[in-house]
mmCIF file with all atom_site columns, C-alpha atoms and ligand atoms in Angstrom:
data_model
loop_
_atom_site.group_PDB
_atom_site.id
_atom_site.type_symbol
_atom_site.label_atom_id
_atom_site.label_alt_id
_atom_site.label_comp_id
_atom_site.label_asym_id
_atom_site.label_entity_id
_atom_site.label_seq_id
_atom_site.pdbx_PDB_ins_code
_atom_site.Cartn_x
_atom_site.Cartn_y
_atom_site.Cartn_z
_atom_site.occupancy
_atom_site.B_iso_or_equiv
_atom_site.pdbx_formal_charge
_atom_site.auth_seq_id
_atom_site.auth_comp_id
_atom_site.auth_asym_id
_atom_site.auth_atom_id
_atom_site.pdbx_PDB_model_num
ATOM   1   C  CA  . UNK G 1 1   ? 6.699  141.705 152.179 1.00 66.00 ? 1   UNK G CA  1
ATOM   2   C  CA  . UNK G 1 2   ? 5.200  141.646 148.656 1.00 70.00 ? 2   UNK G CA  1
ATOM   3   C  CA  . UNK G 1 3   ? 5.455  138.393 146.700 1.00 79.00 ? 3   UNK G CA  1
ATOM   4   C  CA  . UNK G 1 4   ? 8.010  138.575 143.886 1.00 85.00 ? 4   UNK G CA  1
ATOM   5   C  CA  . UNK G 1 5   ? 6.553  138.635 140.355 1.00 89.00 ? 5   UNK G CA  1
ATOM   6   C  CA  . UNK G 1 6   ? 8.096  138.890 136.842 1.00 94.00 ? 6   UNK G CA  1
ATOM   7   C  CA  . UNK G 1 7   ? 6.084  141.959 135.829 1.00 95.00 ? 7   UNK G CA  1
ATOM   8   C  CA  . UNK G 1 8   ? 7.445  144.140 138.815 1.00 95.00 ? 8   UNK G CA  1
ATOM   9   C  CA  . UNK G 1 9   ? 11.025 142.883 138.215 1.00 96.00 ? 9   UNK G CA  1
ATOM   10  C  CA  . UNK G 1 10  ? 10.644 143.988 134.588 1.00 97.00 ? 10  UNK G CA  1
ATOM   11  C  CA  . UNK G 1 11  ? 9.433  147.320 135.737 1.00 97.00 ? 11  UNK G CA  1
ATOM   12  C  CA  . UNK G 1 12  ? 12.443 147.682 138.098 1.00 97.00 ? 12  UNK G CA  1
ATOM   13  C  CA  . UNK G 1 13  ? 14.831 146.777 135.198 1.00 97.00 ? 13  UNK G CA  1
ATOM   14  C  CA  . UNK G 1 14  ? 13.117 149.293 132.992 1.00 97.00 ? 14  UNK G CA  1
ATOM   15  C  CA  . UNK G 1 15  ? 13.485 152.004 135.646 1.00 97.00 ? 15  UNK G CA  1
ATOM   16  C  CA  . UNK G 1 16  ? 17.075 151.331 135.461 1.00 97.00 ? 16  UNK G CA  1
ATOM   17  C  CA  . UNK G 1 17  ? 17.079 151.677 131.536 1.00 97.00 ? 17  UNK G CA  1
ATOM   18  C  CA  . UNK G 1 18  ? 17.936 147.958 131.434 1.00 97.00 ? 18  UNK G CA  1
ATOM   19  C  CA  . UNK G 1 19  ? 21.605 148.941 131.962 1.00 97.00 ? 19  UNK G CA  1
ATOM   20  C  CA  . UNK G 1 20  ? 23.695 145.937 133.068 1.00 97.00 ? 20  UNK G CA  1
ATOM   21  C  CA  . UNK G 1 21  ? 26.197 148.209 134.685 1.00 97.00 ? 21  UNK G CA  1
ATOM   22  C  CA  . UNK G 1 22  ? 23.272 149.067 137.220 1.00 97.00 ? 22  UNK G CA  1
ATOM   23  C  CA  . UNK G 1 23  ? 22.843 145.380 138.288 1.00 98.00 ? 23  UNK G CA  1
ATOM   24  C  CA  . UNK G 1 24  ? 23.828 146.231 141.947 1.00 97.00 ? 24  UNK G CA  1
ATOM   25  C  CA  . UNK G 1 25  ? 21.116 148.989 142.119 1.00 97.00 ? 25  UNK G CA  1
ATOM   26  C  CA  . UNK G 1 26  ? 18.703 146.721 140.349 1.00 98.00 ? 26  UNK G CA  1
ATOM   27  C  CA  . UNK G 1 27  ? 19.349 143.912 142.806 1.00 97.00 ? 27  UNK G CA  1
ATOM   28  C  CA  . UNK G 1 28  ? 18.955 146.393 145.776 1.00 96.00 ? 28  UNK G CA  1
ATOM   29  C  CA  . UNK G 1 29  ? 15.673 147.729 144.580 1.00 96.00 ? 29  UNK G CA  1
ATOM   30  C  CA  . UNK G 1 30  ? 14.405 144.038 144.174 1.00 96.00 ? 30  UNK G CA  1
ATOM   31  C  CA  . UNK G 1 31  ? 15.571 143.071 147.602 1.00 93.00 ? 31  UNK G CA  1
ATOM   32  C  CA  . UNK G 1 32  ? 14.096 146.282 149.196 1.00 91.00 ? 32  UNK G CA  1
ATOM   33  C  CA  . UNK G 1 33  ? 10.622 145.357 147.475 1.00 92.00 ? 33  UNK G CA  1
ATOM   34  C  CA  . UNK G 1 34  ? 10.541 141.604 147.892 1.00 92.00 ? 34  UNK G CA  1
ATOM   35  C  CA  . UNK G 1 35  ? 13.310 140.750 150.605 1.00 91.00 ? 35  UNK G CA  1
ATOM   36  C  CA  . UNK G 1 36  ? 15.177 138.178 148.498 1.00 94.00 ? 36  UNK G CA  1
ATOM   37  C  CA  . UNK G 1 37  ? 16.348 137.169 145.049 1.00 95.00 ? 37  UNK G CA  1
ATOM   38  C  CA  . UNK G 1 38  ? 14.950 133.773 143.898 1.00 94.00 ? 38  UNK G CA  1
ATOM   39  C  CA  . UNK G 1 39  ? 16.694 131.679 141.138 1.00 95.00 ? 39  UNK G CA  1
ATOM   40  C  CA  . UNK G 1 40  ? 14.003 132.519 138.644 1.00 95.00 ? 40  UNK G CA  1
ATOM   41  C  CA  . UNK G 1 41  ? 14.621 136.277 139.137 1.00 97.00 ? 41  UNK G CA  1
ATOM   42  C  CA  . UNK G 1 42  ? 18.404 135.652 138.486 1.00 97.00 ? 42  UNK G CA  1
ATOM   43  C  CA  . UNK G 1 43  ? 17.371 133.949 135.224 1.00 97.00 ? 43  UNK G CA  1
ATOM   44  C  CA  . UNK G 1 44  ? 15.026 136.787 134.394 1.00 97.00 ? 44  UNK G CA  1
ATOM   45  C  CA  . UNK G 1 45  ? 17.662 139.513 135.151 1.00 98.00 ? 45  UNK G CA  1
ATOM   46  C  CA  . UNK G 1 46  ? 20.327 137.805 133.082 1.00 98.00 ? 46  UNK G CA  1
ATOM   47  C  CA  . UNK G 1 47  ? 17.956 137.547 130.110 1.00 97.00 ? 47  UNK G CA  1
ATOM   48  C  CA  . UNK G 1 48  ? 16.772 141.164 130.408 1.00 97.00 ? 48  UNK G CA  1
ATOM   49  C  CA  . UNK G 1 49  ? 20.264 142.705 131.006 1.00 98.00 ? 49  UNK G CA  1
ATOM   50  C  CA  . UNK G 1 50  ? 21.821 140.533 128.527 1.00 97.00 ? 50  UNK G CA  1
ATOM   51  C  CA  . UNK G 1 51  ? 24.218 139.068 131.057 1.00 97.00 ? 51  UNK G CA  1
ATOM   52  C  CA  . UNK G 1 52  ? 25.065 135.407 131.813 1.00 97.00 ? 52  UNK G CA  1
ATOM   53  C  CA  . UNK G 1 53  ? 23.555 133.876 134.814 1.00 97.00 ? 53  UNK G CA  1
ATOM   54  C  CA  . UNK G 1 54  ? 26.878 133.407 136.322 1.00 97.00 ? 54  UNK G CA  1
ATOM   55  C  CA  . UNK G 1 55  ? 27.525 137.056 136.106 1.00 97.00 ? 55  UNK G CA  1
ATOM   56  C  CA  . UNK G 1 56  ? 24.330 137.855 137.931 1.00 97.00 ? 56  UNK G CA  1
ATOM   57  C  CA  . UNK G 1 57  ? 25.065 135.154 140.511 1.00 96.00 ? 57  UNK G CA  1
ATOM   58  C  CA  . UNK G 1 58  ? 28.494 136.414 141.057 1.00 96.00 ? 58  UNK G CA  1
ATOM   59  C  CA  . UNK G 1 59  ? 27.192 139.885 142.181 1.00 96.00 ? 59  UNK G CA  1
ATOM   60  C  CA  . UNK G 1 60  ? 24.357 138.329 144.268 1.00 96.00 ? 60  UNK G CA  1
ATOM   61  C  CA  . UNK G 1 61  ? 26.768 136.270 146.154 1.00 94.00 ? 61  UNK G CA  1
ATOM   62  C  CA  . UNK G 1 62  ? 29.255 139.162 146.555 1.00 93.00 ? 62  UNK G CA  1
ATOM   63  C  CA  . UNK G 1 63  ? 26.923 141.249 148.840 1.00 90.00 ? 63  UNK G CA  1
ATOM   64  C  CA  . UNK G 1 64  ? 25.624 140.054 152.049 1.00 82.00 ? 64  UNK G CA  1
ATOM   65  C  CA  . UNK G 1 65  ? 22.380 142.029 151.895 1.00 84.00 ? 65  UNK G CA  1
ATOM   66  C  CA  . UNK G 1 66  ? 21.244 140.015 148.756 1.00 92.00 ? 66  UNK G CA  1
ATOM   67  C  CA  . UNK G 1 67  ? 19.414 137.065 150.180 1.00 91.00 ? 67  UNK G CA  1
ATOM   68  C  CA  . UNK G 1 68  ? 18.892 134.049 148.098 1.00 92.00 ? 68  UNK G CA  1
ATOM   69  C  CA  . UNK G 1 69  ? 16.177 132.326 150.319 1.00 90.00 ? 69  UNK G CA  1
ATOM   70  C  CA  . UNK G 1 70  ? 12.905 133.866 151.424 1.00 92.00 ? 70  UNK G CA  1
ATOM   71  C  CA  . UNK G 1 71  ? 13.216 135.541 154.687 1.00 93.00 ? 71  UNK G CA  1
ATOM   72  C  CA  . UNK G 1 72  ? 10.693 135.186 157.619 1.00 94.00 ? 72  UNK G CA  1
ATOM   73  C  CA  . UNK G 1 73  ? 8.210  137.837 158.454 1.00 93.00 ? 73  UNK G CA  1
ATOM   74  C  CA  . UNK G 1 74  ? 10.758 139.140 160.943 1.00 96.00 ? 74  UNK G CA  1
ATOM   75  C  CA  . UNK G 1 75  ? 14.456 139.823 160.332 1.00 95.00 ? 75  UNK G CA  1
ATOM   76  C  CA  . UNK G 1 76  ? 16.823 140.019 163.397 1.00 97.00 ? 76  UNK G CA  1
ATOM   77  C  CA  . UNK G 1 77  ? 20.430 141.106 162.385 1.00 97.00 ? 77  UNK G CA  1
ATOM   78  C  CA  . UNK G 1 78  ? 23.257 141.186 164.880 1.00 98.00 ? 78  UNK G CA  1
ATOM   79  C  CA  . UNK G 1 79  ? 26.291 143.255 164.132 1.00 97.00 ? 79  UNK G CA  1
ATOM   80  C  CA  . UNK G 1 80  ? 29.384 141.440 163.763 1.00 96.00 ? 80  UNK G CA  1
ATOM   81  C  CA  . UNK G 1 81  ? 31.724 144.236 162.824 1.00 96.00 ? 81  UNK G CA  1
ATOM   82  C  CA  . UNK G 1 82  ? 34.777 145.387 164.920 1.00 96.00 ? 82  UNK G CA  1
ATOM   83  C  CA  . UNK G 1 83  ? 33.103 147.823 167.447 1.00 97.00 ? 83  UNK G CA  1
ATOM   84  C  CA  . UNK G 1 84  ? 30.386 145.474 168.278 1.00 97.00 ? 84  UNK G CA  1
ATOM   85  C  CA  . UNK G 1 85  ? 32.710 142.560 168.570 1.00 97.00 ? 85  UNK G CA  1
ATOM   86  C  CA  . UNK G 1 86  ? 34.715 144.566 171.105 1.00 97.00 ? 86  UNK G CA  1
ATOM   87  C  CA  . UNK G 1 87  ? 31.452 145.030 173.105 1.00 96.00 ? 87  UNK G CA  1
ATOM   88  C  CA  . UNK G 1 88  ? 30.357 141.516 173.074 1.00 96.00 ? 88  UNK G CA  1
ATOM   89  C  CA  . UNK G 1 89  ? 28.455 140.789 169.975 1.00 97.00 ? 89  UNK G CA  1
ATOM   90  C  CA  . UNK G 1 90  ? 29.862 137.226 169.628 1.00 97.00 ? 90  UNK G CA  1
ATOM   91  C  CA  . UNK G 1 91  ? 28.397 136.460 173.005 1.00 97.00 ? 91  UNK G CA  1
ATOM   92  C  CA  . UNK G 1 92  ? 25.260 138.116 172.181 1.00 98.00 ? 92  UNK G CA  1
ATOM   93  C  CA  . UNK G 1 93  ? 25.170 136.259 168.803 1.00 98.00 ? 93  UNK G CA  1
ATOM   94  C  CA  . UNK G 1 94  ? 25.601 132.951 170.639 1.00 98.00 ? 94  UNK G CA  1
ATOM   95  C  CA  . UNK G 1 95  ? 22.768 133.752 172.966 1.00 98.00 ? 95  UNK G CA  1
ATOM   96  C  CA  . UNK G 1 96  ? 20.472 134.730 170.178 1.00 98.00 ? 96  UNK G CA  1
ATOM   97  C  CA  . UNK G 1 97  ? 21.260 131.540 168.392 1.00 97.00 ? 97  UNK G CA  1
ATOM   98  C  CA  . UNK G 1 98  ? 20.334 129.629 171.642 1.00 97.00 ? 98  UNK G CA  1
ATOM   99  C  CA  . UNK G 1 99  ? 17.268 131.623 172.374 1.00 96.00 ? 99  UNK G CA  1
ATOM   100 C  CA  . UNK G 1 100 ? 15.802 131.325 168.885 1.00 96.00 ? 100 UNK G CA  1
ATOM   101 C  CA  . UNK G 1 101 ? 17.087 127.740 168.373 1.00 96.00 ? 101 UNK G CA  1
ATOM   102 C  CA  . UNK G 1 102 ? 18.847 128.351 165.064 1.00 96.00 ? 102 UNK G CA  1
ATOM   103 C  CA  . UNK G 1 103 ? 22.153 129.507 163.689 1.00 96.00 ? 103 UNK G CA  1
ATOM   104 C  CA  . UNK G 1 104 ? 22.898 132.679 161.866 1.00 95.00 ? 104 UNK G CA  1
ATOM   105 C  CA  . UNK G 1 105 ? 21.694 132.816 158.139 1.00 92.00 ? 105 UNK G CA  1
ATOM   106 C  CA  . UNK G 1 106 ? 18.655 130.732 158.933 1.00 93.00 ? 106 UNK G CA  1
ATOM   107 C  CA  . UNK G 1 107 ? 14.749 131.172 159.199 1.00 94.00 ? 107 UNK G CA  1
ATOM   108 C  CA  . UNK G 1 108 ? 12.720 129.378 161.880 1.00 93.00 ? 108 UNK G CA  1
ATOM   109 C  CA  . UNK G 1 109 ? 9.327  130.078 162.878 1.00 90.00 ? 109 UNK G CA  1
ATOM   110 C  CA  . UNK G 1 110 ? 8.952  133.102 160.553 1.00 93.00 ? 110 UNK G CA  1
ATOM   111 C  CA  . UNK G 1 111 ? 12.028 134.704 162.045 1.00 96.00 ? 111 UNK G CA  1
ATOM   112 C  CA  . UNK G 1 112 ? 15.287 135.165 160.084 1.00 96.00 ? 112 UNK G CA  1
ATOM   113 C  CA  . UNK G 1 113 ? 18.531 135.469 161.985 1.00 97.00 ? 113 UNK G CA  1
ATOM   114 C  CA  . UNK G 1 114 ? 21.472 137.054 160.147 1.00 95.00 ? 114 UNK G CA  1
ATOM   115 C  CA  . UNK G 1 115 ? 24.800 138.834 160.588 1.00 95.00 ? 115 UNK G CA  1
ATOM   116 C  CA  . UNK G 1 116 ? 25.222 142.466 159.547 1.00 94.00 ? 116 UNK G CA  1
ATOM   117 C  CA  . UNK G 1 117 ? 28.513 144.300 159.284 1.00 93.00 ? 117 UNK G CA  1
ATOM   118 C  CA  . UNK G 1 118 ? 28.213 147.678 160.917 1.00 95.00 ? 118 UNK G CA  1
ATOM   119 C  CA  . UNK G 1 119 ? 24.805 149.442 161.612 1.00 96.00 ? 119 UNK G CA  1
ATOM   120 C  CA  . UNK G 1 120 ? 26.334 152.901 161.799 1.00 96.00 ? 120 UNK G CA  1
ATOM   121 C  CA  . UNK G 1 121 ? 25.576 152.634 165.447 1.00 96.00 ? 121 UNK G CA  1
ATOM   122 C  CA  . UNK G 1 122 ? 29.154 151.748 166.740 1.00 96.00 ? 122 UNK G CA  1
ATOM   123 C  CA  . UNK G 1 123 ? 28.919 154.372 169.653 1.00 96.00 ? 123 UNK G CA  1
ATOM   124 C  CA  . UNK G 1 124 ? 26.077 152.112 171.063 1.00 96.00 ? 124 UNK G CA  1
ATOM   125 C  CA  . UNK G 1 125 ? 27.675 148.757 170.533 1.00 96.00 ? 125 UNK G CA  1
ATOM   126 C  CA  . UNK G 1 126 ? 26.608 145.922 170.542 1.00 97.00 ? 126 UNK G CA  1
ATOM   127 C  CA  . UNK G 1 127 ? 24.002 146.825 167.939 1.00 98.00 ? 127 UNK G CA  1
ATOM   128 C  CA  . UNK G 1 128 ? 21.151 144.777 166.417 1.00 98.00 ? 128 UNK G CA  1
ATOM   129 C  CA  . UNK G 1 129 ? 18.473 145.620 163.754 1.00 97.00 ? 129 UNK G CA  1
ATOM   130 C  CA  . UNK G 1 130 ? 15.019 144.153 164.042 1.00 97.00 ? 130 UNK G CA  1
ATOM   131 C  CA  . UNK G 1 131 ? 12.574 144.612 161.182 1.00 94.00 ? 131 UNK G CA  1
ATOM   132 C  CA  . UNK G 1 132 ? 14.547 147.672 159.961 1.00 93.00 ? 132 UNK G CA  1
ATOM   133 C  CA  . UNK G 1 133 ? 14.908 149.307 163.383 1.00 96.00 ? 133 UNK G CA  1
ATOM   134 C  CA  . UNK G 1 134 ? 18.318 149.720 165.030 1.00 98.00 ? 134 UNK G CA  1
ATOM   135 C  CA  . UNK G 1 135 ? 18.795 149.203 168.714 1.00 98.00 ? 135 UNK G CA  1
ATOM   136 C  CA  . UNK G 1 136 ? 21.961 149.880 170.779 1.00 97.00 ? 136 UNK G CA  1
ATOM   137 C  CA  . UNK G 1 137 ? 23.709 148.409 173.794 1.00 97.00 ? 137 UNK G CA  1
ATOM   138 C  CA  . UNK G 1 138 ? 21.891 145.296 173.578 1.00 98.00 ? 138 UNK G CA  1
ATOM   139 C  CA  . UNK G 1 139 ? 22.507 142.790 176.451 1.00 97.00 ? 139 UNK G CA  1
ATOM   140 C  CA  . UNK G 1 140 ? 20.780 139.463 176.817 1.00 97.00 ? 140 UNK G CA  1
ATOM   141 C  CA  . UNK G 1 141 ? 17.856 140.891 178.863 1.00 97.00 ? 141 UNK G CA  1
ATOM   142 C  CA  . UNK G 1 142 ? 17.337 143.611 176.320 1.00 97.00 ? 142 UNK G CA  1
ATOM   143 C  CA  . UNK G 1 143 ? 17.537 141.051 173.505 1.00 98.00 ? 143 UNK G CA  1
ATOM   144 C  CA  . UNK G 1 144 ? 14.703 139.136 175.211 1.00 97.00 ? 144 UNK G CA  1
ATOM   145 C  CA  . UNK G 1 145 ? 12.644 142.163 175.652 1.00 97.00 ? 145 UNK G CA  1
ATOM   146 C  CA  . UNK G 1 146 ? 12.962 143.257 172.002 1.00 97.00 ? 146 UNK G CA  1
ATOM   147 C  CA  . UNK G 1 147 ? 12.252 139.699 170.783 1.00 96.00 ? 147 UNK G CA  1
ATOM   148 C  CA  . UNK G 1 148 ? 8.973  139.493 172.965 1.00 95.00 ? 148 UNK G CA  1
ATOM   149 C  CA  . UNK G 1 149 ? 8.058  143.040 171.625 1.00 96.00 ? 149 UNK G CA  1
ATOM   150 C  CA  . UNK G 1 150 ? 8.714  141.879 168.054 1.00 95.00 ? 150 UNK G CA  1
ATOM   151 C  CA  . UNK G 1 151 ? 6.512  138.706 168.665 1.00 91.00 ? 151 UNK G CA  1
ATOM   152 C  CA  . UNK G 1 152 ? 3.741  140.751 170.237 1.00 88.00 ? 152 UNK G CA  1
ATOM   153 C  CA  . UNK G 1 153 ? 3.678  142.876 166.950 1.00 70.00 ? 153 UNK G CA  1
ATOM   154 C  CA  . UNK G 1 154 ? 2.386  139.979 164.948 1.00 59.00 ? 154 UNK G CA  1
HETATM 155 S  S1  . FES K 2 .   ? 30.389 147.931 164.339 1.00 73.61 ? 201 FES K S1  1
HETATM 156 FE FE1 . FES K 2 .   ? 28.370 147.403 164.985 1.00 73.61 ? 201 FES K FE1 1
HETATM 157 S  S2  . FES K 2 .   ? 27.197 149.247 164.405 1.00 73.61 ? 201 FES K S2  1
HETATM 158 FE FE2 . FES K 2 .   ? 29.112 149.731 163.714 1.00 73.61 ? 201 FES K FE2 1
#
């Protein structure tokens, strides 16, 4: 993922006509491009959109997708929404935490493990996403295979 820089952030703001009411879309573009929103970007957005830092923070904190710490090279997301819960996502999450030796919302060894709330793959619960790709009916064995394949992609 590209390293965040002021110039690109300004270009993203300009592409949205520096309209403060488009803050969510601006933040989404930044996360899509850089993967996260550092504090200095919050400051820059507040200044360029004529908002307070508290206003920008409020929106960043409201949405799960707006990370405030730099993710690892790989992002593993496990669905925690209803259909997946009914099919064992809690157990799968506990297994993933044990296997990857970290709890949700953490990054270790360049892998970020985080919750997600529905991947639109409810018919194939429990679902997970690895580096933007969705996988369904994931059990412990499948999880191991997917993580091994992900590590092999390095
Ligand atoms: S509830 Fe998990 S994919 Fe929809």
